[in-house]
């Protein structure tokens, strides 16, 4: 079975190579090649999963060593893959949801003349993410990490003829480079501390390492996670990434890039367990981000950007759970998987709406679409119910577990984190209900003269909403099934907990409140959020233009001023720092160097006058010197 692990990566990597190198001769079939090889990877993953189920819980780690990559004395880097319960979970999510997105893209990108290249990039994305989660050492993981960054740059900027898309791709690439520095520094610290960056030696020697060194490594790993998973303070790229084709948004937000940071933290659990200060910072970042993303999502009129704020918030829940240690690792991954189903379904549903609305993204120009797009309405609606935590659906089981784990942390920290998670639940119910009401209910606001569309915003003319073709709706229906049943299945008999526990460990903690109380409080938050959204967007007509709103609302529309902050603190700060360094270089460094040179030049110029070439001058100098020596000798004898 071990020999099959490399094939998981090889299949989509082969697809990327064939589609990107094969040329226009493959234009007619390139999309099917990409979809077939992605599906082949999922089939291989399913075979390996069945094989793991046939083993005992303690014997579910498979290692495949391909070759030694860098053999330099003590610096040994191998291309070795590890398949265990954690990486297997990600393999099935990446290839399963990824294949559905490939199939959806066949219809969504049907009229794009560069469709073959698009599918090549999708395959490259899957291959890089699979390498990331299957690597058995941090250096090989780093290769997959950078591959994901490259693929995201290519896909976000796929329509580079649009300046906004090209700018968004560069922004995502640069912000992620900041996080990547954290991972590279962490790997260097690991090698100097443990003499290795392979998982086994690193985790095995954590117990004999100082807490300060482990905290430094943990914080650098967290910085890397913040970049990939769009957590505060490296979250600014995620909303702009919506400039890419909608299937890209679904892939990034549900199955690949933004989940990488959560995987990194959970995979490095041995380090974080021994570094409580780093763990605390992880929970703070997760708690702040889940509120940050939810507030941003409440104010967005662009349907994809509202969902982007939602992703930021939901990943915040996962990071919060991962920072809780053994209490929350399993629930972080459970929510990651259930989120993969309903968030992919929501993004594909948004793409279906755009497909029927001439690529319009402004929800103020939607309304009443449920009767024109019934399948999209139902599948999107099930994803909506799942993400707000409606009882019995996936999000109800996974998100409630995180809230319970937050309270189980105990003490003041537990109350603060649990309270933040509850507030986030209320905000989630509000902004997702807002999306549903503005899109599928109310008056039809796209018609010419009906208000929103009367200003001629839509350059394609009046939309004629219609249901998407079957090749797009079938993946949406499959994801809707996962949105409904996945959480119940995982929670039945604590299956998911028992599956991951051998890798992540688990501790119940000591919660000051009962699970029933937490569930009741969560339901109250859900009802309040839905009721407020209904009062504001269901009972009243949606204005054609967004009202001015409060100061917080205006700030949320601008992503809580994150770009302004980056510009003032980082861009202008960097400019001032650069100018200061240039001034110091010109005045101090160059002043010392040039001043020293000028001093010696002036001194040599004056000394050079003594060498004038006249013999009488030299004779006078010699006579004067001799006279001084005689006078000095006589003076010394007299004394």
Coordinates of C-alpha atoms in Angstrom, one line a residue:
X1 CA 0.0 0.0 0.0
X2 CA 2.9 2.4 0.7
X3 CA 3.8 2.4 -2.9
X4 CA 0.5 4.1 -3.8
X5 CA 1.1 7.2 -1.8
X6 CA 3.3 8.9 -4.4
X7 CA 0.6 8.3 -7.0
X8 CA -1.7 10.6 -5.1
X9 CA 0.6 13.5 -6.1
X10 CA 1.8 12.1 -9.4
X11 CA -1.7 12.0 -11.0
X12 CA -2.6 15.7 -10.7
X13 CA 1.1 16.6 -11.3
X14 CA 1.0 14.7 -14.5
X15 CA -2.2 16.5 -15.5
X16 CA -0.6 19.9 -14.9
X17 CA 2.5 18.9 -16.9
X18 CA 0.5 17.6 -19.9
X19 CA -2.0 20.5 -19.9
X20 CA 0.6 23.2 -19.5
X21 CA 3.1 21.8 -22.0
X22 CA 0.8 20.0 -24.4
X23 CA -0.2 23.1 -26.3
X24 CA -3.4 24.0 -28.1
X25 CA -3.8 20.6 -29.6
X26 CA -5.3 19.6 -26.2
X27 CA -7.8 22.5 -26.0
X28 CA -10.7 20.3 -26.9
X29 CA -10.1 17.7 -24.2
X30 CA -7.8 19.4 -21.7
X31 CA -10.6 20.0 -19.2
X32 CA -11.5 16.3 -19.2
X33 CA -7.9 15.3 -18.7
X34 CA -7.6 17.5 -15.7
X35 CA -10.8 16.3 -14.2
X36 CA -10.0 12.6 -14.9
X37 CA -6.6 12.8 -13.2
X38 CA -8.0 14.7 -10.2
X39 CA -10.6 12.0 -9.8
X40 CA -7.9 9.3 -10.2
X41 CA -6.1 10.8 -7.3
X42 CA -9.4 10.6 -5.2
X43 CA -9.9 7.0 -6.2
X44 CA -6.3 6.2 -5.0
X45 CA -7.0 8.0 -1.8
X46 CA -10.2 6.0 -1.3
X47 CA -8.3 2.8 -1.8
X48 CA -5.7 3.8 0.8
X49 CA -8.4 4.9 3.2
X50 CA -10.0 1.5 3.0
X51 CA -6.6 -0.1 3.6
X52 CA -6.0 2.1 6.7
X53 CA -9.4 1.1 8.1
X54 CA -8.3 -2.6 7.9
X55 CA -5.4 -1.8 10.3
X56 CA -5.5 -1.3 14.0
X57 CA -5.6 2.3 15.3
X58 CA -2.0 2.3 16.3
X59 CA -0.8 0.8 13.0
X60 CA -2.2 3.4 10.5
X61 CA 1.0 5.2 9.6
X62 CA 2.4 4.4 6.2
X63 CA 5.8 5.7 5.2
X64 CA 7.1 5.8 1.6
X65 CA 10.7 6.8 1.0
X66 CA 11.4 7.7 -2.6
X67 CA 15.0 9.0 -2.5
X68 CA 17.5 11.2 -0.6
X69 CA 17.0 14.7 -1.8
X70 CA 19.9 16.6 -0.1
X71 CA 22.7 14.5 1.4
X72 CA 25.3 16.9 2.9
X73 CA 26.9 15.4 6.0
X74 CA 24.4 16.1 8.9
X75 CA 22.1 18.0 6.6
X76 CA 19.9 15.2 5.2
X77 CA 16.7 15.9 3.4
X78 CA 14.6 13.0 2.1
X79 CA 11.7 12.9 -0.3
X80 CA 9.6 10.8 2.1
X81 CA 5.8 10.7 2.4
X82 CA 3.8 10.0 5.6
X83 CA 0.2 8.8 5.4
X84 CA -1.6 8.7 8.7
X85 CA -5.1 9.5 9.9
X86 CA -4.5 13.3 9.7
X87 CA -3.0 13.4 6.3
X88 CA -5.6 10.8 5.0
X89 CA -8.4 13.2 6.1
X90 CA -6.8 16.0 4.1
X91 CA -6.2 13.8 1.1
X92 CA -9.9 12.8 0.9
X93 CA -11.0 16.4 1.3
X94 CA -8.5 17.8 -1.2
X95 CA -9.1 15.3 -3.9
X96 CA -12.8 14.7 -3.3
X97 CA -13.9 18.4 -3.1
X98 CA -11.2 19.3 -5.6
X99 CA -12.6 16.8 -8.2
X100 CA -16.1 18.2 -7.8
X101 CA -14.8 21.7 -8.4
X102 CA -13.0 20.4 -11.5
X103 CA -16.3 19.0 -12.8
X104 CA -18.1 22.2 -12.0
X105 CA -15.4 24.2 -13.8
X106 CA -16.1 22.2 -17.0
X107 CA -19.4 24.1 -17.3
X108 CA -18.4 27.4 -15.6
X109 CA -15.3 27.9 -17.8
X110 CA -16.9 26.5 -21.0
X111 CA -16.5 29.7 -23.0
X112 CA -13.1 30.7 -21.8
X113 CA -10.5 30.3 -24.5
X114 CA -7.8 29.5 -22.0
X115 CA -9.7 26.7 -20.3
X116 CA -7.0 24.1 -20.8
X117 CA -4.5 26.3 -19.0
X118 CA -7.0 26.9 -16.2
X119 CA -7.3 23.1 -15.6
X120 CA -3.6 22.8 -15.7
X121 CA -3.3 25.3 -12.8
X122 CA -6.1 23.5 -10.9
X123 CA -4.2 20.2 -11.2
X124 CA -1.0 22.0 -10.1
X125 CA -2.8 23.4 -7.1
X126 CA -4.0 19.9 -6.0
X127 CA -0.6 18.4 -6.5
X128 CA 1.1 21.1 -4.3
X129 CA -1.5 20.8 -1.6
X130 CA -1.1 17.0 -1.5
X131 CA 2.6 17.3 -1.3
X132 CA 2.2 19.7 1.6
X133 CA 0.0 17.3 3.7
X134 CA 1.9 14.1 2.8
X135 CA 5.4 15.4 3.5
X136 CA 7.3 13.6 6.3
X137 CA 9.5 16.5 7.0
X138 CA 9.2 20.3 7.2
X139 CA 11.6 21.0 4.3
X140 CA 9.5 18.9 1.9
X141 CA 6.4 20.5 3.4
X142 CA 7.9 23.8 2.5
X143 CA 8.1 22.8 -1.1
X144 CA 4.4 22.1 -1.2
X145 CA 3.8 25.3 0.8
X146 CA 5.5 27.4 -1.9
X147 CA 3.8 25.4 -4.6
X148 CA 0.4 26.3 -3.2
X149 CA 1.5 29.9 -3.1
X150 CA 2.5 29.8 -6.8
X151 CA -0.6 28.1 -7.9
X152 CA -2.8 30.5 -6.0
X153 CA -1.0 33.4 -7.7
X154 CA -1.6 31.9 -11.2
X155 CA -5.3 31.2 -10.5
X156 CA -6.2 34.4 -8.7
X157 CA -4.6 36.4 -11.6
X158 CA -5.9 34.0 -14.3
X159 CA -7.9 36.8 -15.9
X160 CA -4.9 39.1 -15.9
X161 CA -6.4 41.3 -18.5
X162 CA -8.3 42.8 -15.6
X163 CA -6.0 45.1 -13.6
X164 CA -7.9 44.2 -10.4
X165 CA -7.1 40.5 -10.9
X166 CA -3.5 41.1 -11.6
X167 CA -3.2 43.3 -8.5
X168 CA -5.0 40.8 -6.3
X169 CA -2.7 38.0 -7.4
X170 CA 0.4 40.1 -6.6
X171 CA -1.1 41.1 -3.2
X172 CA -1.8 37.5 -2.3
X173 CA 1.7 36.5 -3.4
X174 CA 3.4 39.2 -1.4
X175 CA 1.4 38.9 1.8
X176 CA 2.0 35.1 1.8
X177 CA 5.7 35.7 1.4
X178 CA 5.7 37.4 4.8
X179 CA 4.1 34.3 6.3
X180 CA 6.5 32.1 4.4
X181 CA 9.4 33.8 6.1
X182 CA 8.0 32.5 9.4
X183 CA 8.0 28.9 8.1
X184 CA 11.6 29.2 6.8
X185 CA 12.9 30.6 10.1
X186 CA 11.0 27.9 12.0
X187 CA 12.7 25.2 9.9
X188 CA 16.1 26.8 10.5
X189 CA 15.5 26.9 14.2
X190 CA 14.4 23.2 14.1
X191 CA 17.6 22.2 12.4
X192 CA 19.9 24.1 14.8
X193 CA 17.9 22.8 17.8
X194 CA 17.1 19.2 16.9
X195 CA 19.7 18.6 14.1
X196 CA 16.8 17.6 11.8
X197 CA 13.6 18.8 10.3
X198 CA 11.9 15.4 9.9
X199 CA 8.8 15.0 11.9
X200 CA 10.0 12.0 13.9
X201 CA 13.3 13.4 15.3
X202 CA 11.7 16.9 15.9
X203 CA 8.7 15.6 17.8
X204 CA 10.8 13.0 19.6
X205 CA 13.2 15.6 21.1
X206 CA 10.7 18.3 22.1
X207 CA 10.8 17.1 25.7
X208 CA 14.4 18.0 26.1
X209 CA 14.3 21.5 24.6
X210 CA 13.9 24.8 26.4
X211 CA 10.5 26.3 26.4
X212 CA 11.8 29.6 25.0
X213 CA 13.2 27.9 21.9
X214 CA 9.9 26.0 21.4
X215 CA 7.9 29.2 21.8
X216 CA 10.0 30.9 19.1
X217 CA 9.5 28.0 16.7
X218 CA 5.8 27.9 17.5
X219 CA 5.4 31.6 16.9
X220 CA 7.2 31.4 13.6
X221 CA 4.9 28.5 12.6
X222 CA 1.9 30.6 13.6
X223 CA 3.2 33.5 11.4
X224 CA 3.3 31.0 8.5
X225 CA -0.3 29.8 9.3
X226 CA -1.5 33.4 9.4
X227 CA -0.3 34.0 5.9
X228 CA -1.8 30.9 4.3
X229 CA -5.0 30.8 6.3
X230 CA -5.6 34.6 6.1
X231 CA -5.6 35.2 9.9
X232 CA -4.9 38.5 11.6
X233 CA -2.6 40.3 10.8
X234 CA -2.0 38.7 7.4
X235 CA -5.6 38.5 6.3
X236 CA -5.8 41.4 3.8
X237 CA -5.3 39.3 0.6
X238 CA -8.3 37.0 1.0
X239 CA -11.1 39.4 -0.1
X240 CA -9.1 40.6 -3.1
X241 CA -8.5 36.9 -4.1
X242 CA -12.2 36.9 -5.2
X243 CA -11.0 38.5 -8.5
X244 CA -10.2 35.0 -9.7
X245 CA -12.8 32.7 -11.3
X246 CA -15.3 31.4 -8.8
X247 CA -14.1 27.8 -8.9
X248 CA -10.8 29.1 -7.7
X249 CA -12.5 30.8 -4.8
X250 CA -14.2 27.5 -3.9
X251 CA -10.9 25.5 -4.1
X252 CA -8.9 28.1 -2.1
X253 CA -11.5 28.5 0.6
X254 CA -12.8 25.0 1.0
X255 CA -10.1 22.4 0.2
X256 CA -6.7 23.8 -0.2
X257 CA -4.8 27.0 0.6
X258 CA -6.6 28.4 3.6
X259 CA -6.7 25.0 5.3
X260 CA -2.9 24.7 5.1
X261 CA -2.3 26.9 8.2
X262 CA -4.7 24.8 10.4
X263 CA -2.9 21.6 9.2
X264 CA 0.5 23.1 10.0
X265 CA -0.5 23.9 13.6
X266 CA -2.2 20.6 14.3
X267 CA 0.6 18.6 12.7
X268 CA 3.0 20.5 14.9
X269 CA 0.9 19.8 18.0
X270 CA 3.9 18.3 19.9
X271 CA 5.7 21.7 19.6
X272 CA 2.7 23.7 20.7
X273 CA 1.8 21.4 23.6
X274 CA 5.2 22.1 25.0
X275 CA 5.0 25.9 24.4
X276 CA 1.9 27.3 26.2
X277 CA 2.8 30.9 25.4
X278 CA 2.7 30.1 21.7
X279 CA -0.6 28.2 22.2
X280 CA -2.1 31.2 23.9
X281 CA -1.1 33.5 21.0
X282 CA -2.7 31.0 18.6
X283 CA -6.0 31.2 20.5
X284 CA -5.9 35.0 20.5
X285 CA -5.3 35.1 16.8
X286 CA -8.1 32.7 16.1
X287 CA -10.5 34.5 18.4
X288 CA -9.7 37.9 17.0
X289 CA -10.0 36.7 13.4
X290 CA -13.3 34.9 13.8
X291 CA -14.8 38.2 14.9
X292 CA -12.9 40.3 12.4
X293 CA -14.0 38.2 9.4
X294 CA -17.6 38.0 10.7
X295 CA -17.9 41.8 11.0
X296 CA -16.4 42.3 7.5
X297 CA -18.9 39.7 6.1
X298 CA -21.8 41.7 7.6
X299 CA -21.1 44.7 5.5
X300 CA -20.2 43.3 2.0
X301 CA -22.6 43.6 -0.9
X302 CA -20.4 41.5 -3.2
X303 CA -21.6 38.0 -2.7
X304 CA -18.2 36.4 -3.1
X305 CA -16.5 38.9 -0.7
X306 CA -19.2 38.3 1.9
X307 CA -18.4 34.6 1.7
X308 CA -14.7 35.5 1.9
X309 CA -15.3 37.2 5.2
X310 CA -17.1 34.1 6.3
X311 CA -14.1 31.9 5.4
X312 CA -11.8 34.2 7.4
X313 CA -14.1 33.9 10.4
X314 CA -14.6 30.1 10.1
X315 CA -10.9 29.5 9.8
X316 CA -10.6 31.6 12.9
X317 CA -12.8 29.1 14.7
X318 CA -10.4 26.3 13.5
X319 CA -7.3 28.2 14.6
X320 CA -8.9 28.9 18.0
X321 CA -9.7 25.2 18.4
X322 CA -6.1 24.3 17.4
X323 CA -4.7 26.7 20.0
X324 CA -6.7 25.0 22.7
X325 CA -4.4 22.0 22.5
X326 CA -5.6 18.4 23.0
X327 CA -9.0 19.8 23.9
X328 CA -9.6 21.2 20.4
X329 CA -7.3 19.6 17.8
X330 CA -9.9 17.0 16.7
X331 CA -12.7 19.6 16.5
X332 CA -10.5 22.0 14.5
X333 CA -10.1 19.3 11.8
X334 CA -13.7 18.2 12.1
X335 CA -14.9 21.8 11.4
X336 CA -12.3 22.1 8.6
X337 CA -13.8 19.1 6.9
X338 CA -17.5 20.0 7.3
X339 CA -16.6 23.6 6.3
X340 CA -15.0 22.1 3.2
X341 CA -18.4 20.8 2.2
X342 CA -20.6 23.7 2.9
X343 CA -18.2 26.5 1.9
X344 CA -17.4 24.8 -1.4
X345 CA -21.2 24.5 -2.0
X346 CA -21.8 28.1 -1.1
X347 CA -19.1 29.4 -3.5
X348 CA -20.2 27.1 -6.3
X349 CA -23.8 28.4 -5.6
X350 CA -22.5 31.9 -5.8
X351 CA -20.9 31.1 -9.1
X352 CA -24.2 29.6 -10.3
X353 CA -26.0 32.8 -9.4
X354 CA -23.3 34.8 -11.3
X355 CA -23.6 32.5 -14.2
X356 CA -27.3 33.2 -14.5
X357 CA -26.9 37.0 -13.8
X358 CA -24.4 38.0 -16.4
X359 CA -21.5 37.8 -13.8
X360 CA -23.2 40.3 -11.6
X361 CA -21.8 40.1 -8.0
X362 CA -23.7 42.9 -6.2
X363 CA -26.4 41.3 -4.1
X364 CA -28.3 44.6 -4.2
X365 CA -29.0 43.7 -7.9
X366 CA -30.3 40.3 -7.1
X367 CA -33.6 39.4 -5.3
X368 CA -36.3 36.8 -5.9
X369 CA -33.9 34.3 -7.6
X370 CA -35.3 31.3 -5.8
X371 CA -38.0 30.7 -8.4
X372 CA -35.6 31.1 -11.3
X373 CA -32.8 28.9 -9.9
X374 CA -34.5 26.3 -7.7
X375 CA -31.6 23.8 -7.5
X376 CA -29.1 26.6 -6.7
X377 CA -31.5 27.9 -4.1
X378 CA -31.9 24.6 -2.4
X379 CA -28.2 23.6 -2.4
X380 CA -27.1 27.1 -1.4
X381 CA -29.8 27.1 1.3
X382 CA -28.6 23.8 2.8
X383 CA -25.0 25.2 2.9
X384 CA -26.4 28.3 4.6
X385 CA -28.2 26.3 7.3
X386 CA -25.0 24.2 7.8
X387 CA -22.7 27.2 8.3
X388 CA -25.0 29.0 10.8
X389 CA -25.2 25.8 12.9
X390 CA -28.8 24.8 12.3
X391 CA -29.6 21.8 14.5
X392 CA -28.8 18.4 12.8
X393 CA -26.6 19.8 10.0
X394 CA -22.8 19.6 9.8
X395 CA -21.9 23.0 11.2
X396 CA -24.1 22.4 14.3
X397 CA -21.9 19.4 15.3
X398 CA -18.5 20.8 14.5
X399 CA -18.9 24.5 15.5
X400 CA -20.7 23.7 18.8
X401 CA -17.8 21.3 19.7
X402 CA -15.3 24.2 19.3
X403 CA -17.4 26.5 21.5
X404 CA -17.7 23.8 24.1
X405 CA -13.9 23.3 23.9
X406 CA -13.3 27.0 24.3
X407 CA -15.3 27.0 27.6
X408 CA -13.5 23.8 28.7
X409 CA -10.2 25.7 28.5
X410 CA -11.3 27.0 32.0
X411 CA -10.6 30.2 33.9
X412 CA -10.9 33.7 32.5
X413 CA -9.3 32.7 29.2
X414 CA -12.1 30.1 28.7
X415 CA -14.9 32.5 29.3
X416 CA -13.3 35.1 27.0
X417 CA -12.7 32.6 24.1
X418 CA -16.1 31.0 24.6
X419 CA -17.8 34.4 24.6
X420 CA -16.1 35.4 21.4
X421 CA -17.1 32.2 19.8
X422 CA -20.7 32.7 20.7
X423 CA -20.7 36.3 19.4
X424 CA -19.2 34.9 16.2
X425 CA -22.1 32.5 15.9
X426 CA -24.6 35.3 16.2
X427 CA -22.7 37.3 13.5
X428 CA -22.5 34.3 11.3
X429 CA -26.3 33.8 11.5
X430 CA -26.8 37.5 10.6
X431 CA -24.5 37.9 7.6
X432 CA -25.4 34.5 6.0
X433 CA -29.1 35.2 6.5
X434 CA -28.5 38.6 4.9
X435 CA -26.9 36.9 1.9
X436 CA -29.8 34.5 1.5
X437 CA -32.5 37.2 1.8
X438 CA -30.7 39.7 -0.6
X439 CA -30.1 37.0 -3.2
X440 CA -33.1 34.7 -3.2
X441 CA -35.9 36.6 -1.6
X442 CA -37.6 40.0 -1.9
X443 CA -38.3 42.0 -5.1
X444 CA -36.5 41.4 -8.3
X445 CA -34.0 44.2 -8.3
X446 CA -32.1 43.4 -11.5
X447 CA -34.8 44.6 -13.9
X448 CA -34.2 47.8 -15.8
X449 CA -36.0 50.6 -14.0
X450 CA -36.5 48.6 -10.9
X451 CA -34.0 50.6 -8.9
X452 CA -30.7 48.8 -8.6
X453 CA -30.2 48.1 -12.3
X454 CA -31.5 51.4 -13.5
X455 CA -28.2 53.1 -13.3
X456 CA -26.8 51.0 -16.2
X457 CA -24.3 49.3 -14.0
X458 CA -24.6 46.0 -15.9
X459 CA -22.8 46.4 -19.1
X460 CA -24.3 43.2 -20.5
X461 CA -27.9 44.4 -20.5
X462 CA -30.7 43.2 -18.4
X463 CA -30.0 39.7 -16.9
X464 CA -32.2 36.7 -17.6
X465 CA -31.7 34.5 -14.6
X466 CA -31.8 30.8 -15.3
X467 CA -30.7 27.5 -13.7
X468 CA -27.1 26.4 -14.4
X469 CA -26.5 23.2 -16.5
X470 CA -26.3 19.8 -14.8
X471 CA -22.6 19.6 -15.0
X472 CA -22.5 22.5 -12.5
X473 CA -25.5 21.6 -10.4
X474 CA -24.5 18.0 -9.8
X475 CA -21.3 18.9 -7.8
X476 CA -23.5 21.4 -5.9
X477 CA -25.9 18.7 -4.9
X478 CA -23.2 16.3 -3.8
X479 CA -21.7 19.0 -1.6
X480 CA -25.1 19.8 -0.2
X481 CA -25.4 16.1 0.9
X482 CA -22.1 16.5 2.8
X483 CA -23.3 19.8 4.3
X484 CA -26.3 18.0 5.7
X485 CA -25.0 14.6 6.9
X486 CA -21.2 14.9 7.4
X487 CA -21.3 16.3 10.9
X488 CA -23.9 13.8 12.1
X489 CA -21.8 10.9 10.7
X490 CA -18.6 12.2 12.2
X491 CA -20.2 12.7 15.6
X492 CA -22.0 9.3 15.6
X493 CA -20.2 7.3 18.2
X494 CA -17.4 9.9 18.2
X495 CA -16.1 8.3 15.0
X496 CA -14.0 11.3 13.9
X497 CA -12.6 11.7 17.4
X498 CA -11.5 8.1 17.6
X499 CA -10.1 8.3 14.0
X500 CA -7.8 11.3 14.7
X501 CA -7.0 10.7 18.4
X502 CA -4.0 8.5 17.8
X503 CA -2.3 11.4 15.9
X504 CA -3.6 14.5 17.7
X505 CA -4.4 13.2 21.1
X506 CA -7.5 14.3 23.0
X507 CA -8.5 15.7 26.4
X508 CA -12.0 16.5 27.6
X509 CA -11.0 19.4 29.7
X510 CA -13.1 20.7 32.6
X511 CA -15.9 23.0 31.3
X512 CA -17.6 25.3 33.8
X513 CA -20.8 25.0 31.7
X514 CA -22.6 21.9 30.4
X515 CA -22.7 20.9 26.7
X516 CA -26.5 21.4 26.9
X517 CA -26.0 25.0 28.1
X518 CA -23.6 25.8 25.4
X519 CA -26.0 24.4 22.7
X520 CA -28.8 26.4 24.2
X521 CA -26.7 29.6 24.2
X522 CA -25.6 28.9 20.6
X523 CA -29.2 28.4 19.5
X524 CA -30.2 31.8 21.1
X525 CA -27.3 33.5 19.2
X526 CA -28.5 31.8 16.0
X527 CA -32.1 33.0 16.5
X528 CA -31.0 36.5 17.4
X529 CA -28.8 36.8 14.3
X530 CA -31.5 35.5 11.9
X531 CA -34.1 37.7 13.5
X532 CA -32.0 40.9 13.2
X533 CA -31.2 40.1 9.5
X534 CA -34.9 39.4 8.8
X535 CA -35.9 42.6 10.4
X536 CA -33.4 44.6 8.3
X537 CA -33.5 42.8 5.0
X538 CA -36.6 40.6 4.9
X539 CA -39.3 43.0 6.1
X540 CA -37.9 46.1 4.4
X541 CA -37.1 46.7 0.7
X542 CA -33.3 46.5 0.0
X543 CA -32.1 50.0 -1.1
X544 CA -30.5 50.3 -4.5
X545 CA -27.4 51.8 -3.0
X546 CA -25.9 50.9 0.3
X547 CA -26.9 53.4 3.0
X548 CA -24.1 55.4 4.6
X549 CA -24.4 53.4 7.9
X550 CA -22.5 53.7 11.1
X551 CA -18.8 54.3 11.5
X552 CA -18.3 50.6 12.1
X553 CA -20.3 49.7 9.0
X554 CA -18.3 52.0 6.8
X555 CA -15.1 50.6 8.3
X556 CA -16.3 47.0 7.7
X557 CA -17.0 47.8 4.0
X558 CA -13.3 48.7 3.8
X559 CA -12.3 45.5 5.5
X560 CA -12.0 47.2 8.9
X561 CA -9.3 49.5 7.3
X562 CA -6.8 46.6 7.0
X563 CA -5.4 48.0 3.7
X564 CA -5.3 51.5 5.2
X565 CA -3.4 50.1 8.2
X566 CA -1.0 48.2 6.0
X567 CA -0.4 51.3 3.8
X568 CA 0.2 53.7 6.8
X569 CA 2.2 51.3 9.0
X570 CA 4.0 49.1 6.4
X571 CA 4.1 51.0 3.1
X572 CA 4.7 54.5 4.5
X573 CA 6.6 53.1 7.4
X574 CA 8.8 51.3 5.0
X575 CA 9.3 54.4 2.8
X576 CA 10.3 56.4 5.9
X577 CA 12.6 53.7 7.1
X578 CA 14.2 53.5 3.6
X579 CA 14.7 57.2 3.4
X580 CA 16.2 57.2 6.9
X581 CA 18.6 54.4 6.0
X582 CA 19.5 56.3 2.8
X583 CA 20.2 59.5 4.8
X584 CA 22.3 57.6 7.3
X585 CA 24.2 55.9 4.5
X586 CA 24.8 59.2 2.7
X587 CA 25.6 61.3 5.8
X588 CA 27.2 58.9 8.3
X589 CA 28.6 55.9 6.3
X590 CA 29.6 57.8 3.2
X591 CA 30.6 60.8 5.4
X592 CA 33.1 58.6 7.4
X593 CA 34.4 56.9 4.3
X594 CA 34.7 60.0 2.2
X595 CA 35.9 62.1 5.1
X596 CA 38.7 59.6 5.8
X597 CA 39.7 59.6 2.2
X598 CA 39.6 63.4 2.0
X599 CA 41.7 63.7 5.2
X600 CA 44.4 61.4 3.9
X601 CA 44.2 63.1 0.5
X602 CA 44.7 66.5 2.1
X603 CA 47.5 65.3 4.3
X604 CA 49.3 63.6 1.4
X605 CA 48.9 66.7 -0.7
X606 CA 50.6 68.8 2.0
X607 CA 53.3 66.2 2.6
X608 CA 53.9 66.0 -1.1
X609 CA 55.2 69.6 -1.1
X610 CA 58.2 68.4 0.8
X611 CA 59.2 66.3 -2.2
X612 CA 59.7 69.2 -4.6
X613 CA 62.8 67.8 -6.5
X614 CA 65.2 70.7 -5.6
X615 CA 68.5 69.6 -4.1
X616 CA 69.0 72.8 -2.1
X617 CA 65.7 72.1 -0.3
X618 CA 66.8 68.6 0.6
X619 CA 70.2 70.0 1.8
X620 CA 68.4 72.5 4.0
X621 CA 66.2 69.8 5.4
X622 CA 69.1 67.6 6.1
X623 CA 71.0 70.4 7.8
X624 CA 68.0 71.4 9.9
X625 CA 67.5 67.8 11.0
X626 CA 71.2 67.4 11.9
X627 CA 71.0 70.7 13.8
X628 CA 68.0 69.5 15.8
X629 CA 69.8 66.2 16.6
X630 CA 72.9 68.0 17.9
X631 CA 70.8 70.4 19.9
X632 CA 68.8 67.6 21.5
X633 CA 72.0 65.7 22.3
X634 CA 73.6 68.7 24.0
X635 CA 70.5 69.4 25.9
X636 CA 70.2 65.9 27.2
X637 CA 73.9 66.0 28.4
X638 CA 73.4 69.3 30.1
X639 CA 70.4 67.9 32.0

